[in-house]
Coordinates of C-alpha atoms in Angstrom, one line a residue:
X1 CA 16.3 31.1 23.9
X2 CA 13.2 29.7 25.6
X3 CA 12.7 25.8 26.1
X4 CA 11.9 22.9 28.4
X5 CA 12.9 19.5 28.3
X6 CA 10.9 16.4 29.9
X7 CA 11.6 12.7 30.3
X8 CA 9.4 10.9 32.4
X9 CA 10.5 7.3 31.2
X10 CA 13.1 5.3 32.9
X11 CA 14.7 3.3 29.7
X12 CA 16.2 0.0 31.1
X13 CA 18.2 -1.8 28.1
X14 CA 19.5 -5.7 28.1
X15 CA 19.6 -8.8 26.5
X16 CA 16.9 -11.1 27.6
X17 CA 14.8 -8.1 30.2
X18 CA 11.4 -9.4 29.2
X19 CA 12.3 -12.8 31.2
X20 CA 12.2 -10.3 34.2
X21 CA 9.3 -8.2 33.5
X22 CA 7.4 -9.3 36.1
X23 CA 10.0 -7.9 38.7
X24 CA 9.5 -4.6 37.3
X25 CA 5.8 -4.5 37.6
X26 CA 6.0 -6.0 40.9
X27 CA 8.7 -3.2 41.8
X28 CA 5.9 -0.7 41.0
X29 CA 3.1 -2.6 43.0
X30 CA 1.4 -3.4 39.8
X31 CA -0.7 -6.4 40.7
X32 CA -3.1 -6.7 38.1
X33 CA -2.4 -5.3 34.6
X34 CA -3.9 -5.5 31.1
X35 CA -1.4 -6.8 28.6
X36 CA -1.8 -4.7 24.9
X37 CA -0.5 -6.3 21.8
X38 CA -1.4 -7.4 18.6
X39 CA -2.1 -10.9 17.5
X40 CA 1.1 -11.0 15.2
X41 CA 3.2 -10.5 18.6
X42 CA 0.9 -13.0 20.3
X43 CA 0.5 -15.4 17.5
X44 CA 4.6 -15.7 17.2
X45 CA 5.0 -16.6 20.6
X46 CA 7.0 -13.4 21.5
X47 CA 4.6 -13.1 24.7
X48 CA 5.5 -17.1 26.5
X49 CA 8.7 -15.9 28.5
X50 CA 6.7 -12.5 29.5
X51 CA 3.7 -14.7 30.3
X52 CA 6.3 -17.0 32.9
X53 CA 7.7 -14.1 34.4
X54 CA 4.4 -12.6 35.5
X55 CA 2.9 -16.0 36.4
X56 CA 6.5 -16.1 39.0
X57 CA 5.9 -12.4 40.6
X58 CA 2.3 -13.6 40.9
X59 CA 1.0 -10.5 38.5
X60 CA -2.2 -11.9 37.1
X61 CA -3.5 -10.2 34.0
X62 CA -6.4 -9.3 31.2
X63 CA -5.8 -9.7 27.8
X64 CA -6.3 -7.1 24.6
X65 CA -4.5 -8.6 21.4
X66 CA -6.9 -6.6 18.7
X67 CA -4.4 -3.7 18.1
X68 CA -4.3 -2.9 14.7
X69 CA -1.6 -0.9 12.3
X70 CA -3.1 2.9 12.8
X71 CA -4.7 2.6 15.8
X72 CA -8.4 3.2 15.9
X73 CA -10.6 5.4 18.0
X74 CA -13.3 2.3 17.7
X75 CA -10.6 -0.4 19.5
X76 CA -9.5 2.0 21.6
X77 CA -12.9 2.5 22.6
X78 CA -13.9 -0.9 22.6
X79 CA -10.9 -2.4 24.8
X80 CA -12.0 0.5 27.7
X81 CA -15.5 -0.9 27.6
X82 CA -14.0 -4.3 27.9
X83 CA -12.0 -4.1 30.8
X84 CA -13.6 -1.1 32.5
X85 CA -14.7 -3.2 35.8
X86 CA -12.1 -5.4 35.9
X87 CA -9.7 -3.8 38.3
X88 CA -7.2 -3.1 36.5
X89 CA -4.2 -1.2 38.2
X90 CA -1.4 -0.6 35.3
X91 CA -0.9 -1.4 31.5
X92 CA 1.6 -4.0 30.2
X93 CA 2.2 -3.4 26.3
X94 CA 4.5 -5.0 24.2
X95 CA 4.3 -4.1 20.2
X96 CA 4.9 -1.3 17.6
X97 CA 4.0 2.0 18.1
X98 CA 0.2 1.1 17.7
X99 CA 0.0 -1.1 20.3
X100 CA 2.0 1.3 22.8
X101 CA -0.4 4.3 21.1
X102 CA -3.6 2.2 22.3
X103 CA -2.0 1.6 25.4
X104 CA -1.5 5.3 26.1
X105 CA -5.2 5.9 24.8
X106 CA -6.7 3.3 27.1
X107 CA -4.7 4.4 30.4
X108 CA -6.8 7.9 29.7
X109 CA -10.2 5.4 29.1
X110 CA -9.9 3.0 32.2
X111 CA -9.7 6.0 34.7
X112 CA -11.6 8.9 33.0
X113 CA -14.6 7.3 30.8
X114 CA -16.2 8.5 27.9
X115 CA -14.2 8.2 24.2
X116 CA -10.6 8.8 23.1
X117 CA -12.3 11.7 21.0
X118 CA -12.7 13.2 23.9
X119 CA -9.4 13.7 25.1
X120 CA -7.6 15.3 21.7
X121 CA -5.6 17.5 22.4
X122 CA -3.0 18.8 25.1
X123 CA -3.7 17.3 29.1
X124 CA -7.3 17.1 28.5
X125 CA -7.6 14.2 30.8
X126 CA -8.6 14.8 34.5
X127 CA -8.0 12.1 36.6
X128 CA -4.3 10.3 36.1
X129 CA -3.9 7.8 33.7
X130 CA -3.0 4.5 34.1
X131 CA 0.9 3.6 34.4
X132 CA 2.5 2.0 31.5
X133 CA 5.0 -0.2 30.9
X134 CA 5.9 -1.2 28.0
X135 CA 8.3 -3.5 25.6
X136 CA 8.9 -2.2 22.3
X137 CA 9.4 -4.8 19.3
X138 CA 10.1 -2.4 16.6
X139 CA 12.9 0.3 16.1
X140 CA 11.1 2.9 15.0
X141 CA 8.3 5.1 16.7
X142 CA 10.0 6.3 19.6
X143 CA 6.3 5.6 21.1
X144 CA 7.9 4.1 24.2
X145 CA 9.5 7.5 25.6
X146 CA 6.8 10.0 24.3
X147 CA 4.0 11.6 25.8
X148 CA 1.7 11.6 22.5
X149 CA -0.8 8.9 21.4
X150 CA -2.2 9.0 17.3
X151 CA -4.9 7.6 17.4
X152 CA -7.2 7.6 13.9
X153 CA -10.6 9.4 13.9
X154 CA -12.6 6.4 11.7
X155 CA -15.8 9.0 10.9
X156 CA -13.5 12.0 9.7
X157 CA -10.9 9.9 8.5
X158 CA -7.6 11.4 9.6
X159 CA -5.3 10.9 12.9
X160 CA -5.8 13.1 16.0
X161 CA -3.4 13.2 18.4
X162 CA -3.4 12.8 22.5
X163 CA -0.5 14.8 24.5
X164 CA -0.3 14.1 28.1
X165 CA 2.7 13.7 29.9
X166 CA 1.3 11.5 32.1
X167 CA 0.6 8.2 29.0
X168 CA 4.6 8.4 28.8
X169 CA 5.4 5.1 29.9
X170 CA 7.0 4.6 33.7
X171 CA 9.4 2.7 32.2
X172 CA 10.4 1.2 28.6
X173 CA 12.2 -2.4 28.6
X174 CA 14.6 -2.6 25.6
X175 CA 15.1 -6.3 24.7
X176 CA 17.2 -6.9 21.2
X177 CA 16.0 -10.3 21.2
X178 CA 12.8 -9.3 20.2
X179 CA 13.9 -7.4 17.0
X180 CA 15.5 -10.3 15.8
X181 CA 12.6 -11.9 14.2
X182 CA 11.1 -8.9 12.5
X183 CA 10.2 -9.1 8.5
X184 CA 12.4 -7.0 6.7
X185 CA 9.8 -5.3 5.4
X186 CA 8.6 -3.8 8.9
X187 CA 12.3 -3.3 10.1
X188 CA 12.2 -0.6 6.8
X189 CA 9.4 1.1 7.2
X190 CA 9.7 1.6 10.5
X191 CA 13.4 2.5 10.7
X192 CA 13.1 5.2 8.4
X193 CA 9.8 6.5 10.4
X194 CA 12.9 6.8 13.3
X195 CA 15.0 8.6 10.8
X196 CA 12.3 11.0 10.2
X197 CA 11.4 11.6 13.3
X198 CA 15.3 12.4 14.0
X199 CA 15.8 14.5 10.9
X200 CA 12.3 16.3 11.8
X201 CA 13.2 17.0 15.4
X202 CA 16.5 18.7 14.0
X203 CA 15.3 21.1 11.3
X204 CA 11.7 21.8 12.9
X205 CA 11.7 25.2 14.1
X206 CA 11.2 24.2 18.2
X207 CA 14.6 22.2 17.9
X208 CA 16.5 23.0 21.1
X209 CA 19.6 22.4 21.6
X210 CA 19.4 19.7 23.8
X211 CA 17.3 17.7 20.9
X212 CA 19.5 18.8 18.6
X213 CA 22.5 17.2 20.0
X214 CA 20.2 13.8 20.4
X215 CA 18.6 14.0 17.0
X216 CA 21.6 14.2 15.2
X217 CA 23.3 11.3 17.2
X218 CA 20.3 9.4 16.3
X219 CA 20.7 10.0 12.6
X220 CA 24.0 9.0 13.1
X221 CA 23.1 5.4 14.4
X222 CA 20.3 5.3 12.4
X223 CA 22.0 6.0 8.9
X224 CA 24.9 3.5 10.2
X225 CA 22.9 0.9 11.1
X226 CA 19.9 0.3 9.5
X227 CA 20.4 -1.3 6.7
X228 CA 23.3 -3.9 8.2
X229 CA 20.0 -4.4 10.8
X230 CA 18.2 -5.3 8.2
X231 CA 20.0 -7.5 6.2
X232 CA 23.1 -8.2 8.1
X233 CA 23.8 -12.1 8.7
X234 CA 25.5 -11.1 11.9
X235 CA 23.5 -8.3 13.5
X236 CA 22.9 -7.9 16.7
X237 CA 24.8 -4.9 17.2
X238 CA 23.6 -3.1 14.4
X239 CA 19.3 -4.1 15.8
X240 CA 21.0 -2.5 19.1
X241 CA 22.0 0.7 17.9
X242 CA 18.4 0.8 15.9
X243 CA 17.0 0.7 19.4
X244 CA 18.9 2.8 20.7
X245 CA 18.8 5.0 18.3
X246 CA 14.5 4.9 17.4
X247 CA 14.2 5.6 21.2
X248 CA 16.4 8.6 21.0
X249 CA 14.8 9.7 17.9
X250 CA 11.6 9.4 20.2
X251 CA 12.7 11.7 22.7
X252 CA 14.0 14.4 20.5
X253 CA 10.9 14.9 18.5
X254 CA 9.0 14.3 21.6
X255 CA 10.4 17.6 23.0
X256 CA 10.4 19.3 20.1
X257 CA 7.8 18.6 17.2
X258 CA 7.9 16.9 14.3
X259 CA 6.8 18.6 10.8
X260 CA 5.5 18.3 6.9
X261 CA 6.7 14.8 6.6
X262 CA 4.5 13.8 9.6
X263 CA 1.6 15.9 8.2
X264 CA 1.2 14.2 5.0
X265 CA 1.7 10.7 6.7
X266 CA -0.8 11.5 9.0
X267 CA -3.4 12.5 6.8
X268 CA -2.5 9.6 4.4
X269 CA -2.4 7.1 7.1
X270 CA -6.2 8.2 8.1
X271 CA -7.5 8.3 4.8
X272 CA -5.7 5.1 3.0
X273 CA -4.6 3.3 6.2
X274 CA -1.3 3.5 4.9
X275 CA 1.5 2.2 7.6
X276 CA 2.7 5.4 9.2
X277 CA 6.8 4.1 8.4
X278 CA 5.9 3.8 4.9
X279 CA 4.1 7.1 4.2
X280 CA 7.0 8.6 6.4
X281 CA 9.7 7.0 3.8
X282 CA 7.8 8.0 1.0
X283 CA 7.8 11.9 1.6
X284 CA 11.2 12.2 3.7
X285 CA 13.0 13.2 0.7
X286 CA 10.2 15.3 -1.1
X287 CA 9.6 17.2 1.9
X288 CA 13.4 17.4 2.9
X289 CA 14.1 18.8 -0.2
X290 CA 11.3 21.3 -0.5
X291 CA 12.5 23.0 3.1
X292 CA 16.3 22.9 2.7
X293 CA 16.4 26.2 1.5
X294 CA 15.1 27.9 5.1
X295 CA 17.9 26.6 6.7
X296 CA 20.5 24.7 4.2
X297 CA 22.9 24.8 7.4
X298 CA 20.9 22.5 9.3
X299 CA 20.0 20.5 6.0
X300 CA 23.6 19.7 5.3
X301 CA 24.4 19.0 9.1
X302 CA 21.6 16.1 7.9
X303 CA 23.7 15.2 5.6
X304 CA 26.8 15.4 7.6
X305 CA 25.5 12.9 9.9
X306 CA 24.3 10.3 7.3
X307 CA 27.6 10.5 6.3
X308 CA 27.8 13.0 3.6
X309 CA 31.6 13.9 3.3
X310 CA 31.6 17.1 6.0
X311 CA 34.3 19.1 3.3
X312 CA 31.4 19.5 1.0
X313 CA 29.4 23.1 1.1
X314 CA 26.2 23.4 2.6
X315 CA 24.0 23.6 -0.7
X316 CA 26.1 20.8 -2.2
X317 CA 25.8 18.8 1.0
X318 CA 21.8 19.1 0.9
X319 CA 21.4 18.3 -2.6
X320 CA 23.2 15.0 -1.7
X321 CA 21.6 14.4 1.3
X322 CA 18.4 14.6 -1.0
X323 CA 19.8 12.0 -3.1
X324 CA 20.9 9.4 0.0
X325 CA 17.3 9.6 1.4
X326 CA 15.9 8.6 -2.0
X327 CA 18.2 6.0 -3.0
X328 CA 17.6 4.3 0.7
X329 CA 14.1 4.0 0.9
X330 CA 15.2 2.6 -3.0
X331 CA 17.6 -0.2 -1.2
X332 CA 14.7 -0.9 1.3
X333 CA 12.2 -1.8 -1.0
X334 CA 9.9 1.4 -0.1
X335 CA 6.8 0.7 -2.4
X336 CA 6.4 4.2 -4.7
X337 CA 3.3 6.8 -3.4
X338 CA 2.0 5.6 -6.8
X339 CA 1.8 2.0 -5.4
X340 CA -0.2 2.7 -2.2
X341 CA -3.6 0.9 -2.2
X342 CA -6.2 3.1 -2.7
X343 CA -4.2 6.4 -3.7
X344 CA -6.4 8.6 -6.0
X345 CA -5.2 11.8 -6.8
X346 CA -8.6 13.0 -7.0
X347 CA -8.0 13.1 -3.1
X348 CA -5.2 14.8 -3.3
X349 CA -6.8 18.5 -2.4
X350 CA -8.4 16.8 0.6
X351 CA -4.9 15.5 1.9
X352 CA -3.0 19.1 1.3
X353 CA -5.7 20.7 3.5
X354 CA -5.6 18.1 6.0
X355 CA -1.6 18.0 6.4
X356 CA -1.9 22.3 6.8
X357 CA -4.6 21.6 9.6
X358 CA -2.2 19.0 11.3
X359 CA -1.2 20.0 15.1
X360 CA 2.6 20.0 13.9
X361 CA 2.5 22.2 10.2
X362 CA 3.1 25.3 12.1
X363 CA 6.7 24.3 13.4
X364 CA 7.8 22.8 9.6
X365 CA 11.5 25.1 9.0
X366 CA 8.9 26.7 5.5
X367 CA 5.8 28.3 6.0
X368 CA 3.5 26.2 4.0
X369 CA 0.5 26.6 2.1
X370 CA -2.0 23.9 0.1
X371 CA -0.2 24.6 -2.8
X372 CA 2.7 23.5 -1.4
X373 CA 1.2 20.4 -0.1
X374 CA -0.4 19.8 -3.3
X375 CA 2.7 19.9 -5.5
X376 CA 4.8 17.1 -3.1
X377 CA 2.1 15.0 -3.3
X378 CA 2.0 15.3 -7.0
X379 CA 5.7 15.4 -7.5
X380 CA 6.0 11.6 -5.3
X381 CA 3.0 10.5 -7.2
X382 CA 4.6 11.4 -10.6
X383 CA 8.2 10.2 -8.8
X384 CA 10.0 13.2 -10.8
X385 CA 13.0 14.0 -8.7
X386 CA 13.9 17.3 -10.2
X387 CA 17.3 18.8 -10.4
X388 CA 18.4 20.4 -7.5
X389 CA 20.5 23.7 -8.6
X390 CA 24.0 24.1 -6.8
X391 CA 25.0 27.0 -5.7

């Protein structure tokens, strides 16, 4: 067995830590940074006690608050442009997954020029990006202990992806507080974007068994959790083990891929603009139980984990694991793939081919082909869950 492990990110978790954030950028003789967030963070007054704490370490600071759901090449672009001469020495973001994803994607800009287009791929990037630090507010990406930045191609309409372990963050502030505000509806979406990325880092064939061992704990908090986070009048606990468990999610399928699930939300996120946790929810199940079959042992371990009574056979266990992941994105209000704004399936060919060109198809458990591709995306259009046969 052949595999490596990386984690550049020091992970610092307590109640309150963005009232200290400026300590920790002082700590790294950040004197100057660019702050990247979105206007919803800014406009909800999420950045005030971040804003004092700088303002007492004397870290003075730029601003870019035009981060947008799917992050585009065009912003990313744009924000580079922006600050390009204004001395700016580390990165500050505080958001989702798109505003960390910019972040990563303008740390390459702000010390190596030219377009984020230019840097697809693996450590295409010369000269060493910027440091980040960051402060996620959602429990779901993982985005804050990766090495990966999506970032959507606007002219070809599809997500390309940046790896470079250098736009890992230096070091990700985990503040419950933060979480305690979100809508319900984002809290959703992007929880089960953390369960996928758990449940893909486990059944993908480049698992390892160090990510096993975290991905499966992850499901485990995740599947205990997130619904209580959600709509719990009491919890706190329950928004702390989604942390928790989103960043460990994070570094699972960061050292060891994602799969189909990802490829269709990808390609659906770049064509309709669809929020990546939604897409994720949406095809979770499909997906899941279109690959169970190439390894039902690691299927039902799924299952297991959710909490699937463990007495129950492999086969047995899957099918009901199917079954859990539909009737949860069903208790979270996950809008149908027939519900999606702009979904045509006249595009449909156009998406299979695109998920079977994405970086991570080739590590899905089952080989795929269009076809395939083509009939989930029918069969979540249609919404016919067929019968599972037990064997």
């Amino acid at each position: 067995m052949n595999f490596q492990f990386l984690l550049t990110t020091k992970v610092i978790m307590k109640k309150g830590i963005r009232l200290e954030t400026g300590k920790y950028l002082k700590e790294n003789s950040l004197q100057h940074v660019l702050i990247i967030t979105d206007k919803g963070i800014k406009n909800a007054g999420l950045l005030e006690d971040v804003y004092t704490s700088l303002k007492k370490n004397n870290v003075t600071f730029d601003e870019f608050y035009e981060v947008k759901p799917n992050p585009r090449d065009t912003d990313c672009d744009s924000a580079a442009n922006q600050f390009r001469d204004k001395k700016i020495d580390g990165i500050l973001t505080i958001g989702g997954g798109s505003a960390i994803d910019t972040a990563k994607a303008v740390s390459i800009l702000l010390t190596n020029g030219g377009t984020i287009k230019d840097y697809e791929g693996i450590s295409v990037a010369t000269n060493e990006p910027l440091p980040i630090i960051c402060i996620p507010t959602t429990a779901g990406t993982g985005s804050e202990v990766t090495f990966w930045s999506i970032i959507t191609d606007t002219k070809n309409e599809y997500k390309m992806a940046i790896g470079d372990s250098r736009i890992a963050p230096k070091i990700a502030l985990l503040d419950t507080e933060l979480t305690a505000s979100l809508p319900a509806s984002i809290a959703a979406s992007t929880g089960m974007d953390a369960l996928t990325h758990a449940i893909e880092a486990y059944t993908c064939k480049v698992a390892n068994p160090i990510t096993d061992g975290m991905a499966l704990h992850a499901i485990r908090l995740i599947s205990e959790n997130l619904v209580e986070a959600i709509y719990g009048n009491n919890n706190e606990n329950a928004r702390q083990n989604m942390l928790i468990g989103s960043l460990i999610a994070g570094i699972a399928f960061g050292n060891s891929d994602t799969a189909s699930v990802h490829c269709l939300s990808e390609a659906i996120g770049g064509l309709y603009d669809t929020p990546h946790g939604v897409a994720n929810a949406i095809f979770l199940p499909y997906v899941f139980k279109h690959n169970m079959d190439a390894d039902i042992k690691k299927h039902a371990e799924v299952g297991y984990a959710m909490g699937i009574d463990p007495r129950l056979p492999y086969a047995k266990a899957s099918q009901e694991s199917v079954k859990m992941l539909f009737k949860l994105s069903e208790r979270l209000n996950i809008p149908k793939f027939s519900e999606i704004n702009h979904v045509n399936p006249k595009d449909f060919l156009q998406l299979a081919k695109k998920s079977l060109n994405n970086f991570s198809n080739p590590d899905n458990v089952k080989e795929m082909s269009v076809k395939d591709y083509l009939e989930i995306l029918e069969g979540a259009y249609t919404g016919i869950e067929e019968e599972l046969p037990i064997n």
